[in-house]
Amino acid sequence: MSKLFSRIAGFFSNRTFVGVDRAGNRYFTRKEEIDGILKEKRWVEFKGEQDPTSISVEWICWLNGQRKIAPTPEEMMELEARRERVRLNVALLKKEEEERKAREGSKKVVNSGKVGGPDLKSFIRQFPSASEGHKVERESDERLKETREEKEKPFAESSEPTGSGASYKPGTWQPPS
């Protein structure tokens, strides 16, 4: 029981405050010896409701040990400014794309960020009409006959390798000269 009490007391007295994030979550660390090995434990104390989504990526990396040094407030401000610039650039590019589509005469201007549907008129144009259908059928029948005739012709001997079956011998093939 005393071991448990000392461990709980050590949990609160041995901790080192590392930093605080924008949401007010506080981050701590403690060095602890387990089986003769000194290990560092890292954790977060949430401000208010325990919402793991309120933790930024940099702090998550620190908690998981992917970063040796905790993020500094200056670094967090720089990263937040960079993220805001990226958001603004994305919004600007979307606006330019919509304007370009409107100038090209596209009737569909997508405001919701979703991709517009296919142009059905151009899709239908690729299929022959009823009057052209017989012509297309005759052409395809002629092509089928030609391919059948080509398959029935015997192949002439070639110096090129034709397969890797039982007749394959490594190092015996030479390119034609």
mmCIF file of C-alpha atoms in Angstrom:
data_model
loop_
_atom_site.group_PDB
_atom_site.id
_atom_site.type_symbol
_atom_site.label_atom_id
_atom_site.label_comp_id
_atom_site.label_asym_id
_atom_site.label_seq_id
_atom_site.Cartn_x
_atom_site.Cartn_y
_atom_site.Cartn_z
ATOM 1 C CA MET A 1 0.000 0.000 0.000
ATOM 2 C CA SER A 2 2.820 2.390 0.820
ATOM 3 C CA LYS A 3 4.389 1.622 -2.550
ATOM 4 C CA LEU A 4 1.151 2.644 -4.275
ATOM 5 C CA PHE A 5 0.908 5.818 -2.190
ATOM 6 C CA SER A 6 4.526 6.773 -2.931
ATOM 7 C CA ARG A 7 3.945 6.159 -6.625
ATOM 8 C CA ILE A 8 0.843 8.397 -6.610
ATOM 9 C CA ALA A 9 2.655 11.081 -4.618
ATOM 10 C CA GLY A 10 5.624 10.855 -6.997
ATOM 11 C CA PHE A 11 3.281 11.244 -9.926
ATOM 12 C CA PHE A 12 2.299 14.709 -8.759
ATOM 13 C CA SER A 13 5.570 15.868 -7.223
ATOM 14 C CA ASN A 14 7.993 14.515 -9.812
ATOM 15 C CA ARG A 15 6.332 15.945 -12.885
ATOM 16 C CA THR A 16 7.862 18.712 -14.962
ATOM 17 C CA PHE A 17 5.674 21.221 -16.784
ATOM 18 C CA VAL A 18 6.677 21.307 -20.471
ATOM 19 C CA GLY A 19 4.189 23.627 -22.123
ATOM 20 C CA VAL A 20 0.655 24.640 -22.927
ATOM 21 C CA ASP A 21 -1.106 24.664 -26.287
ATOM 22 C CA ARG A 22 -3.581 27.087 -27.803
ATOM 23 C CA ALA A 23 -6.577 25.163 -26.412
ATOM 24 C CA GLY A 24 -5.200 25.471 -22.854
ATOM 25 C CA ASN A 25 -4.138 21.817 -22.545
ATOM 26 C CA ARG A 26 -1.070 21.423 -20.312
ATOM 27 C CA TYR A 27 1.763 18.991 -21.071
ATOM 28 C CA PHE A 28 3.999 17.278 -18.522
ATOM 29 C CA THR A 29 6.892 14.855 -18.383
ATOM 30 C CA ARG A 30 8.441 12.679 -15.695
ATOM 31 C CA LYS A 31 11.505 10.459 -15.659
ATOM 32 C CA GLU A 32 10.792 7.087 -14.137
ATOM 33 C CA GLU A 33 12.962 4.039 -13.520
ATOM 34 C CA ILE A 34 11.319 0.802 -14.641
ATOM 35 C CA ASP A 35 13.296 -2.451 -14.313
ATOM 36 C CA GLY A 36 16.534 -0.527 -14.007
ATOM 37 C CA ILE A 37 15.883 1.515 -17.158
ATOM 38 C CA LEU A 38 15.237 5.241 -16.938
ATOM 39 C CA LYS A 39 12.198 6.085 -19.088
ATOM 40 C CA GLU A 40 10.474 9.355 -19.770
ATOM 41 C CA LYS A 41 6.701 9.452 -19.405
ATOM 42 C CA ARG A 42 4.769 12.190 -21.220
ATOM 43 C CA TRP A 43 1.130 13.127 -20.814
ATOM 44 C CA VAL A 44 -1.430 15.851 -21.283
ATOM 45 C CA GLU A 45 -3.934 17.320 -18.858
ATOM 46 C CA PHE A 46 -6.899 18.634 -20.792
ATOM 47 C CA LYS A 47 -8.486 21.949 -19.995
ATOM 48 C CA GLY A 48 -12.153 21.224 -19.466
ATOM 49 C CA GLU A 49 -13.541 18.393 -21.558
ATOM 50 C CA GLN A 50 -11.141 15.607 -22.568
ATOM 51 C CA ASP A 51 -11.126 16.099 -26.335
ATOM 52 C CA PRO A 52 -8.142 14.439 -28.059
ATOM 53 C CA THR A 53 -8.978 16.278 -31.284
ATOM 54 C CA SER A 54 -8.004 19.549 -29.610
ATOM 55 C CA ILE A 55 -4.334 18.475 -29.544
ATOM 56 C CA SER A 56 -2.215 19.773 -32.426
ATOM 57 C CA VAL A 57 -0.085 17.452 -34.542
ATOM 58 C CA GLU A 58 3.176 18.781 -33.093
ATOM 59 C CA TRP A 59 2.102 18.011 -29.533
ATOM 60 C CA ILE A 60 0.847 14.549 -30.556
ATOM 61 C CA CYS A 61 4.264 13.824 -32.064
ATOM 62 C CA TRP A 62 5.921 14.936 -28.820
ATOM 63 C CA LEU A 63 3.582 12.790 -26.696
ATOM 64 C CA ASN A 64 4.308 9.717 -28.835
ATOM 65 C CA GLY A 65 8.057 10.257 -28.671
ATOM 66 C CA GLN A 66 8.420 11.160 -32.349
ATOM 67 C CA ARG A 67 9.866 14.512 -31.254
ATOM 68 C CA LYS A 68 12.557 14.816 -28.618
ATOM 69 C CA ILE A 69 11.865 18.469 -27.846
ATOM 70 C CA ALA A 70 8.409 19.855 -27.158
ATOM 71 C CA PRO A 71 7.136 22.476 -29.611
ATOM 72 C CA THR A 72 7.816 26.051 -28.596
ATOM 73 C CA PRO A 73 5.174 28.804 -28.674
ATOM 74 C CA GLU A 74 7.133 30.563 -31.451
ATOM 75 C CA GLU A 75 7.183 27.379 -33.541
ATOM 76 C CA MET A 76 3.452 26.884 -33.004
ATOM 77 C CA MET A 77 2.745 30.481 -34.104
ATOM 78 C CA GLU A 78 4.838 30.034 -37.264
ATOM 79 C CA LEU A 79 3.096 26.768 -38.116
ATOM 80 C CA GLU A 80 -0.345 28.264 -37.511
ATOM 81 C CA ALA A 81 0.507 31.231 -39.770
ATOM 82 C CA ARG A 82 1.732 28.821 -42.454
ATOM 83 C CA ARG A 83 -1.478 26.761 -42.197
ATOM 84 C CA GLU A 84 -3.534 29.939 -42.560
ATOM 85 C CA ARG A 85 -1.545 30.947 -45.675
ATOM 86 C CA VAL A 86 -2.187 27.503 -47.162
ATOM 87 C CA ARG A 87 -5.935 27.815 -46.436
ATOM 88 C CA LEU A 88 -6.011 31.235 -48.113
ATOM 89 C CA ASN A 89 -4.077 29.928 -51.144
ATOM 90 C CA VAL A 90 -6.486 27.006 -51.514
ATOM 91 C CA ALA A 91 -9.482 29.371 -51.372
ATOM 92 C CA LEU A 92 -7.836 31.666 -53.932
ATOM 93 C CA LEU A 93 -7.097 28.750 -56.288
ATOM 94 C CA LYS A 94 -10.691 27.499 -56.020
ATOM 95 C CA LYS A 95 -12.001 30.977 -56.821
ATOM 96 C CA GLU A 96 -9.659 31.295 -59.833
ATOM 97 C CA GLU A 97 -10.735 27.871 -61.088
ATOM 98 C CA GLU A 98 -14.419 28.826 -60.847
ATOM 99 C CA GLU A 99 -13.760 32.092 -62.699
ATOM 100 C CA ARG A 100 -11.825 30.244 -65.413
ATOM 101 C CA LYS A 101 -14.668 27.772 -65.878
ATOM 102 C CA ALA A 102 -17.167 30.639 -66.059
ATOM 103 C CA ARG A 103 -15.048 32.419 -68.722
ATOM 104 C CA GLU A 104 -14.810 29.234 -70.799
ATOM 105 C CA GLY A 105 -18.576 29.180 -71.033
ATOM 106 C CA SER A 106 -19.175 26.286 -68.734
ATOM 107 C CA LYS A 107 -22.765 26.391 -67.603
ATOM 108 C CA LYS A 108 -21.968 24.583 -64.365
ATOM 109 C CA VAL A 109 -20.101 26.644 -61.795
ATOM 110 C CA VAL A 110 -19.369 24.506 -58.772
ATOM 111 C CA ASN A 111 -19.654 26.473 -55.544
ATOM 112 C CA SER A 112 -19.934 23.561 -53.128
ATOM 113 C CA GLY A 113 -16.481 22.165 -53.846
ATOM 114 C CA LYS A 114 -17.981 19.035 -55.403
ATOM 115 C CA VAL A 115 -17.029 17.845 -58.861
ATOM 116 C CA GLY A 116 -19.679 18.476 -61.526
ATOM 117 C CA GLY A 117 -21.376 15.627 -63.383
ATOM 118 C CA PRO A 118 -20.436 14.416 -66.855
ATOM 119 C CA ASP A 119 -21.480 16.247 -70.011
ATOM 120 C CA LEU A 120 -24.160 13.883 -71.346
ATOM 121 C CA LYS A 121 -24.330 15.394 -74.849
ATOM 122 C CA SER A 122 -20.685 14.649 -75.579
ATOM 123 C CA PHE A 123 -21.129 11.202 -74.057
ATOM 124 C CA ILE A 124 -24.070 10.399 -76.366
ATOM 125 C CA ARG A 125 -22.230 11.719 -79.454
ATOM 126 C CA GLN A 126 -19.652 8.966 -79.197
ATOM 127 C CA PHE A 127 -22.290 6.335 -80.006
ATOM 128 C CA PRO A 128 -23.443 5.948 -83.635
ATOM 129 C CA SER A 129 -26.988 6.882 -84.560
ATOM 130 C CA ALA A 130 -29.433 4.300 -85.971
ATOM 131 C CA SER A 131 -28.539 5.129 -89.599
ATOM 132 C CA GLU A 132 -24.819 4.758 -88.903
ATOM 133 C CA GLY A 133 -25.329 1.573 -86.898
ATOM 134 C CA HIS A 134 -25.454 -0.786 -89.916
ATOM 135 C CA LYS A 135 -22.243 0.713 -91.305
ATOM 136 C CA VAL A 136 -20.461 0.205 -87.983
ATOM 137 C CA GLU A 137 -21.702 -3.395 -87.756
ATOM 138 C CA ARG A 138 -20.345 -4.199 -91.261
ATOM 139 C CA GLU A 139 -16.964 -2.678 -90.414
ATOM 140 C CA SER A 140 -16.688 -4.650 -87.193
ATOM 141 C CA ASP A 141 -17.684 -7.889 -88.994
ATOM 142 C CA GLU A 142 -14.922 -7.290 -91.561
ATOM 143 C CA ARG A 143 -12.381 -6.725 -88.805
ATOM 144 C CA LEU A 144 -13.414 -9.967 -87.101
ATOM 145 C CA LYS A 145 -12.941 -11.901 -90.346
ATOM 146 C CA GLU A 146 -9.483 -10.397 -90.841
ATOM 147 C CA THR A 147 -8.374 -11.341 -87.321
ATOM 148 C CA ARG A 148 -9.664 -14.904 -87.745
ATOM 149 C CA GLU A 149 -7.736 -15.262 -91.012
ATOM 150 C CA GLU A 150 -4.573 -13.955 -89.355
ATOM 151 C CA LYS A 151 -4.928 -16.471 -86.522
ATOM 152 C CA GLU A 152 -5.324 -19.375 -88.939
ATOM 153 C CA LYS A 153 -2.083 -18.558 -90.821
ATOM 154 C CA PRO A 154 0.935 -20.594 -89.667
ATOM 155 C CA PHE A 155 3.731 -18.579 -88.106
ATOM 156 C CA ALA A 156 7.099 -18.431 -89.816
ATOM 157 C CA GLU A 157 10.164 -19.480 -87.815
ATOM 158 C CA SER A 158 11.736 -16.556 -86.047
ATOM 159 C CA SER A 159 15.064 -15.982 -84.417
ATOM 160 C CA GLU A 160 13.282 -14.138 -81.592
ATOM 161 C CA PRO A 161 12.525 -16.003 -78.381
ATOM 162 C CA THR A 162 8.877 -17.038 -78.176
ATOM 163 C CA GLY A 163 8.409 -18.359 -74.678
ATOM 164 C CA SER A 164 9.934 -19.654 -71.503
ATOM 165 C CA GLY A 165 8.584 -23.193 -71.571
ATOM 166 C CA ALA A 166 10.557 -26.460 -71.557
ATOM 167 C CA SER A 167 12.708 -25.323 -74.491
ATOM 168 C CA TYR A 168 14.186 -22.363 -72.603
ATOM 169 C CA LYS A 169 17.908 -22.586 -71.915
ATOM 170 C CA PRO A 170 19.532 -19.681 -70.083
ATOM 171 C CA GLY A 171 22.303 -17.907 -71.980
ATOM 172 C CA THR A 172 21.646 -19.570 -75.338
ATOM 173 C CA TRP A 173 19.629 -16.857 -77.054
ATOM 174 C CA GLN A 174 21.559 -14.382 -79.194
ATOM 175 C CA PRO A 175 20.052 -11.257 -80.751
ATOM 176 C CA PRO A 176 19.673 -11.381 -84.551
ATOM 177 C CA SER A 177 22.607 -9.879 -86.408
#
